[in-house]
């Protein structure tokens, strides 16, 4: 997943959002600026694991809010 988002991204740490460990990636450039960070986590669902990635121009508090909201939702059903 990470390789598809940018070849220069490297893990720089983790953030624990109640019950889930998110890995934070940084690195590379985008339009001559530092690339936006990427947070990833693996969540377990009724049919198996899913890898998620969050990316955007946000600060840590905003990422934590989005991660908490994302991980608390039920997975979409596949039809």
Coordinates of C-alpha atoms in Angstrom, one line a residue, residues 6-60:
X6 CA 5.1 7.3 -2.8
X7 CA 8.4 5.5 -3.3
X8 CA 10.3 7.8 -0.8
X9 CA 7.9 7.3 2.2
X10 CA 9.6 5.8 5.3
X11 CA 8.1 4.9 8.7
X12 CA 8.9 7.6 11.2
X13 CA 6.9 6.5 14.2
X14 CA 3.6 5.3 15.5
X15 CA 0.5 6.8 17.0
X16 CA -1.8 4.8 19.3
X17 CA -5.4 5.6 18.8
X18 CA -7.5 3.7 21.4
X19 CA -6.9 0.0 20.5
X20 CA -5.2 0.5 17.2
X21 CA -1.6 1.3 16.3
X22 CA -1.2 3.6 13.3
X23 CA 2.2 3.7 11.6
X24 CA 3.2 7.2 10.4
X25 CA 5.2 7.6 7.1
X26 CA 6.9 10.7 5.9
X27 CA 9.4 11.5 3.1
X28 CA 9.8 12.6 -0.4
X29 CA 8.5 15.7 -2.1
X30 CA 5.3 16.7 -3.8
X31 CA 5.2 19.8 -6.0
X32 CA 8.6 20.9 -4.6
X33 CA 7.3 20.7 -1.0
X34 CA 7.6 18.0 1.6
X35 CA 5.0 15.3 0.9
X36 CA 2.0 15.0 3.2
X37 CA 2.3 12.4 5.9
X38 CA 0.5 9.0 5.6
X39 CA -1.0 7.1 8.5
X40 CA -1.7 3.4 8.0
X41 CA -3.3 0.7 10.2
X42 CA -4.6 -2.8 9.7
X43 CA -8.1 -3.3 11.0
X44 CA -9.8 -6.6 11.5
X45 CA -13.2 -7.1 10.0
X46 CA -15.7 -10.0 9.8
X47 CA -14.1 -11.3 6.6
X48 CA -10.5 -10.6 7.4
X49 CA -8.0 -7.8 7.8
X50 CA -8.1 -4.5 5.8
X51 CA -5.2 -2.1 5.4
X52 CA -6.2 1.6 5.6
X53 CA -4.3 4.7 4.7
X54 CA -5.0 8.3 5.7
X55 CA -3.3 11.1 3.8
X56 CA -3.7 14.9 3.8
X57 CA -2.4 18.3 4.9
X58 CA -3.5 17.9 8.6
X59 CA -1.8 18.1 11.9
X60 CA -1.5 15.2 14.4

